[in-house]
CSV table of C-alpha atoms and ligand atoms in Angstrom, one decimal:
chain,number,residue,atom,x,y,z
A,93,MET,CA,-12.0,27.1,-46.4
A,94,THR,CA,-15.5,28.3,-45.5
A,95,ALA,CA,-18.7,27.7,-46.9
A,96,ILE,CA,-21.1,30.0,-48.6
A,97,ARG,CA,-24.6,30.4,-50.6
A,98,LEU,CA,-25.1,33.6,-52.1
A,99,GLN,CA,-27.3,34.8,-55.2
A,100,ILE,CA,-25.1,35.8,-58.1
A,101,ASN,CA,-27.0,37.3,-61.1
A,102,GLY,CA,-30.2,35.4,-59.6
A,103,ALA,CA,-28.4,32.0,-60.0
A,104,ALA,CA,-28.4,30.3,-56.6
A,105,ILE,CA,-24.8,29.2,-55.3
A,106,ALA,CA,-23.6,26.9,-52.9
A,107,ASP,CA,-19.4,27.3,-52.9
A,108,GLU,CA,-16.5,26.9,-50.2
A,109,VAL,CA,-14.5,29.9,-50.3
A,110,LEU,CA,-10.7,31.0,-48.8
A,111,PRO,CA,-11.1,33.2,-46.8
A,112,ARG,CA,-9.1,35.7,-47.8
A,113,ILE,CA,-10.4,35.6,-51.2
A,114,SER,CA,-11.7,39.0,-52.2
A,115,LEU,CA,-15.2,38.8,-54.0
A,116,ALA,CA,-13.5,40.3,-57.2
A,117,ASP,CA,-11.1,37.3,-57.3
A,118,TYR,CA,-13.9,35.4,-56.4
A,119,LEU,CA,-16.3,36.4,-59.1
A,120,ARG,CA,-13.9,36.3,-62.2
A,121,GLU,CA,-11.7,33.3,-61.3
A,122,ARG,CA,-14.6,31.4,-59.9
A,123,HIS,CA,-17.0,32.0,-62.2
A,124,ASN,CA,-15.6,33.8,-65.1
A,125,LEU,CA,-17.2,37.2,-64.7
A,126,THR,CA,-14.6,38.6,-66.2
A,127,GLY,CA,-16.7,42.3,-66.6
A,128,THR,CA,-15.8,42.8,-62.9
A,129,HIS,CA,-12.9,44.8,-63.7
A,130,LEU,CA,-9.7,45.1,-61.3
A,131,GLY,CA,-7.5,48.3,-61.9
A,132,CYS,CA,-6.3,49.9,-58.1
A,133,GLU,CA,-7.3,46.7,-55.8
A,134,HIS,CA,-7.2,48.9,-53.0
A,135,GLY,CA,-11.0,50.8,-53.7
A,136,VAL,CA,-9.7,53.8,-55.4
A,137,CYS,CA,-10.8,53.5,-58.9
A,138,GLY,CA,-14.4,51.6,-58.7
A,139,ALA,CA,-13.8,49.6,-61.9
A,140,CYS,CA,-14.8,46.7,-59.9
A,141,THR,CA,-18.2,48.0,-58.6
A,142,VAL,CA,-20.4,45.1,-58.2
A,143,LEU,CA,-24.1,45.2,-56.4
A,144,VAL,CA,-24.4,43.3,-53.3
A,145,ASP,CA,-27.8,43.7,-51.9
A,146,GLY,CA,-28.4,46.3,-54.9
A,147,GLU,CA,-25.9,48.4,-53.4
A,148,PRO,CA,-23.0,49.6,-55.4
A,149,VAL,CA,-19.7,48.1,-53.3
A,150,ARG,CA,-15.6,47.5,-54.0
A,151,ALA,CA,-15.3,43.6,-55.0
A,152,CYS,CA,-11.8,44.1,-54.8
A,153,LEU,CA,-12.3,45.4,-50.8
A,154,SER,CA,-15.0,43.2,-50.0
A,155,LEU,CA,-14.4,39.1,-49.6
A,156,ALA,CA,-16.2,36.6,-50.5
A,157,VAL,CA,-17.0,35.0,-47.6
A,158,SER,CA,-18.7,38.4,-46.5
A,159,CYS,CA,-21.3,37.6,-49.3
A,160,ASP,CA,-22.4,34.8,-47.3
A,161,ALA,CA,-26.6,34.5,-47.8
A,162,ARG,CA,-26.5,37.8,-50.0
A,163,GLU,CA,-27.1,38.6,-53.2
A,164,VAL,CA,-24.4,39.5,-56.0
A,165,LYS,CA,-24.9,41.6,-59.1
A,166,THR,CA,-22.5,41.8,-61.7
A,167,ILE,CA,-22.6,43.5,-65.4
A,168,GLU,CA,-23.1,40.3,-66.5
A,169,GLY,CA,-26.4,39.6,-64.8
A,170,LEU,CA,-27.1,43.7,-65.9
A,171,ALA,CA,-27.3,42.4,-69.3
A,172,ASN,CA,-31.1,42.6,-69.9
A,173,ASP,CA,-32.1,45.5,-67.7
A,174,PRO,CA,-33.6,48.3,-69.4
A,175,VAL,CA,-32.1,51.2,-67.6
A,176,MET,CA,-28.5,48.7,-68.3
A,177,LYS,CA,-29.8,49.1,-71.9
A,178,ALA,CA,-30.6,52.2,-72.3
A,179,LEU,CA,-27.0,53.6,-70.3
A,180,ARG,CA,-25.3,50.9,-72.9
A,181,ASP,CA,-26.9,52.8,-75.4
A,182,VAL,CA,-26.6,56.3,-74.5
A,183,PHE,CA,-22.7,55.7,-73.5
A,184,HIS,CA,-22.2,53.9,-77.7
A,185,CYS,CA,-24.0,57.0,-78.8
A,186,HIS,CA,-21.6,59.7,-77.0
A,187,HIS,CA,-18.4,57.8,-77.0
A,188,GLY,CA,-18.3,57.5,-73.5
A,189,LEU,CA,-15.4,55.1,-73.3
A,190,GLN,CA,-12.5,55.0,-75.3
A,191,CYS,CA,-10.3,51.6,-73.8
A,192,GLY,CA,-13.1,50.2,-72.2
A,193,PHE,CA,-11.9,49.4,-68.7
A,194,CYS,CA,-13.6,51.7,-66.6
A,195,THR,CA,-17.1,51.3,-68.6
A,196,PRO,CA,-18.8,48.3,-66.2
A,197,GLY,CA,-18.1,50.1,-62.7
A,198,MET,CA,-18.8,52.9,-64.2
A,199,LEU,CA,-22.4,51.8,-65.7
A,200,ILE,CA,-23.0,49.9,-62.9
A,201,SER,CA,-22.3,53.5,-60.7
A,202,ALA,CA,-24.6,55.1,-63.1
A,203,HIS,CA,-27.6,52.5,-63.2
A,204,ASP,CA,-27.6,53.0,-59.6
A,205,LEU,CA,-27.1,57.2,-59.9
A,206,ILE,CA,-30.4,57.0,-62.0
A,207,ARG,CA,-32.7,54.1,-60.0
A,208,ARG,CA,-32.2,56.3,-56.9
A,209,GLY,CA,-33.5,59.7,-59.2
A,210,LEU,CA,-30.5,61.2,-58.2
A,211,ALA,CA,-28.7,61.6,-61.7
A,212,ILE,CA,-30.8,65.1,-62.1
A,213,SER,CA,-27.9,67.7,-62.9
A,214,GLU,CA,-24.6,67.4,-64.4
A,215,ALA,CA,-23.2,68.2,-61.1
A,216,GLU,CA,-25.0,65.5,-59.3
A,217,ILE,CA,-24.1,63.2,-62.0
A,218,ARG,CA,-20.8,64.3,-61.4
A,219,ARG,CA,-20.6,63.6,-57.9
A,220,GLY,CA,-22.4,60.3,-58.0
A,221,LEU,CA,-19.4,59.2,-60.2
A,222,ALA,CA,-16.5,60.8,-58.3
A,223,GLY,CA,-15.6,56.9,-57.0
A,224,ASN,CA,-15.2,55.8,-60.9
A,225,ILE,CA,-11.8,56.8,-62.4
A,226,CYS,CA,-11.6,57.3,-66.3
A,227,ARG,CA,-8.4,57.4,-67.5
A,228,CYS,CA,-9.3,57.8,-71.4
A,229,THR,CA,-12.3,60.0,-71.5
A,230,GLY,CA,-12.2,63.1,-69.6
A,231,TYR,CA,-15.6,62.0,-67.9
A,232,THR,CA,-17.6,64.7,-70.5
A,233,ASN,CA,-19.2,61.9,-72.8
A,234,ILE,CA,-19.9,60.0,-69.8
A,235,ILE,CA,-21.8,62.9,-68.1
A,236,ALA,CA,-23.6,64.3,-70.8
A,237,ALA,CA,-24.7,60.0,-71.4
A,238,ILE,CA,-25.6,59.5,-68.0
A,239,ALA,CA,-28.0,62.6,-68.5
A,240,GLU,CA,-29.2,61.9,-71.5
A,241,ALA,CA,-30.7,58.6,-69.9
A,242,ALA,CA,-31.8,59.7,-66.9
A,243,ALA,CA,-33.9,62.4,-68.9
A,244,ALA,CA,-35.4,59.4,-70.8
A,245,LEU,CA,-36.3,57.6,-67.9
A,246,ALA,CA,-37.9,60.3,-66.5
A,247,LYS,CA,-39.8,61.4,-69.7
A,248,GLY,CA,-40.9,57.9,-68.4
A,249,SER,CA,-39.5,56.4,-72.4
A,250,LEU,CA,-37.5,53.8,-70.2
A,251,ASP,CA,-39.3,51.4,-67.9
A,252,ALA,CA,-37.0,50.6,-64.9
A,253,GLU,CA,-37.6,47.4,-63.3
B,314,FES,S1,-10.2,47.6,-58.5
B,314,FES,FE1,-11.4,48.0,-57.0
B,314,FES,S2,-11.5,50.3,-56.6
B,314,FES,FE2,-9.8,50.2,-58.1
B,315,FES,S1,-12.5,54.3,-71.3
B,315,FES,FE1,-10.5,54.1,-70.4
B,315,FES,S2,-10.4,54.2,-68.2
B,315,FES,FE2,-12.5,54.8,-68.8
């Protein structure tokens, strides 16, 4: 076992983990943060996307030990984030999900795109979401939802933290 200290959704954690456990398994099994979904488990689908030190990463490809001294944020940790709240609303209005399996990863990637000012056109949103696979929606409604949230943010009707 390896000792680690990290922050998860703002809480300081000191723990001991198996060196081989993935960040996704650690979050889901040890902390019950099951909003981090596991699809392909080899870095292709994006369902497991979380933020590590503010950057989107594949939790299935990251080791928990590699997050020592780092800050991890999952979809649960963004529950009260104003951009995420807006994204949830527009996903709802545009029917941007069906089974919902891809949705946490989609939302975290969309949140990152908006925060970095990259959700400026349909083409840019599609490029930014290239690492997130959805088997249900055909993407059109997801793109429309993100574009609406980005436009609202640009107009100042949302207040990004
Ligand atoms: S489960 Fe991690 S990328 Fe698919
Ligand atoms: S809503 Fe089912 S995989 Fe995207």
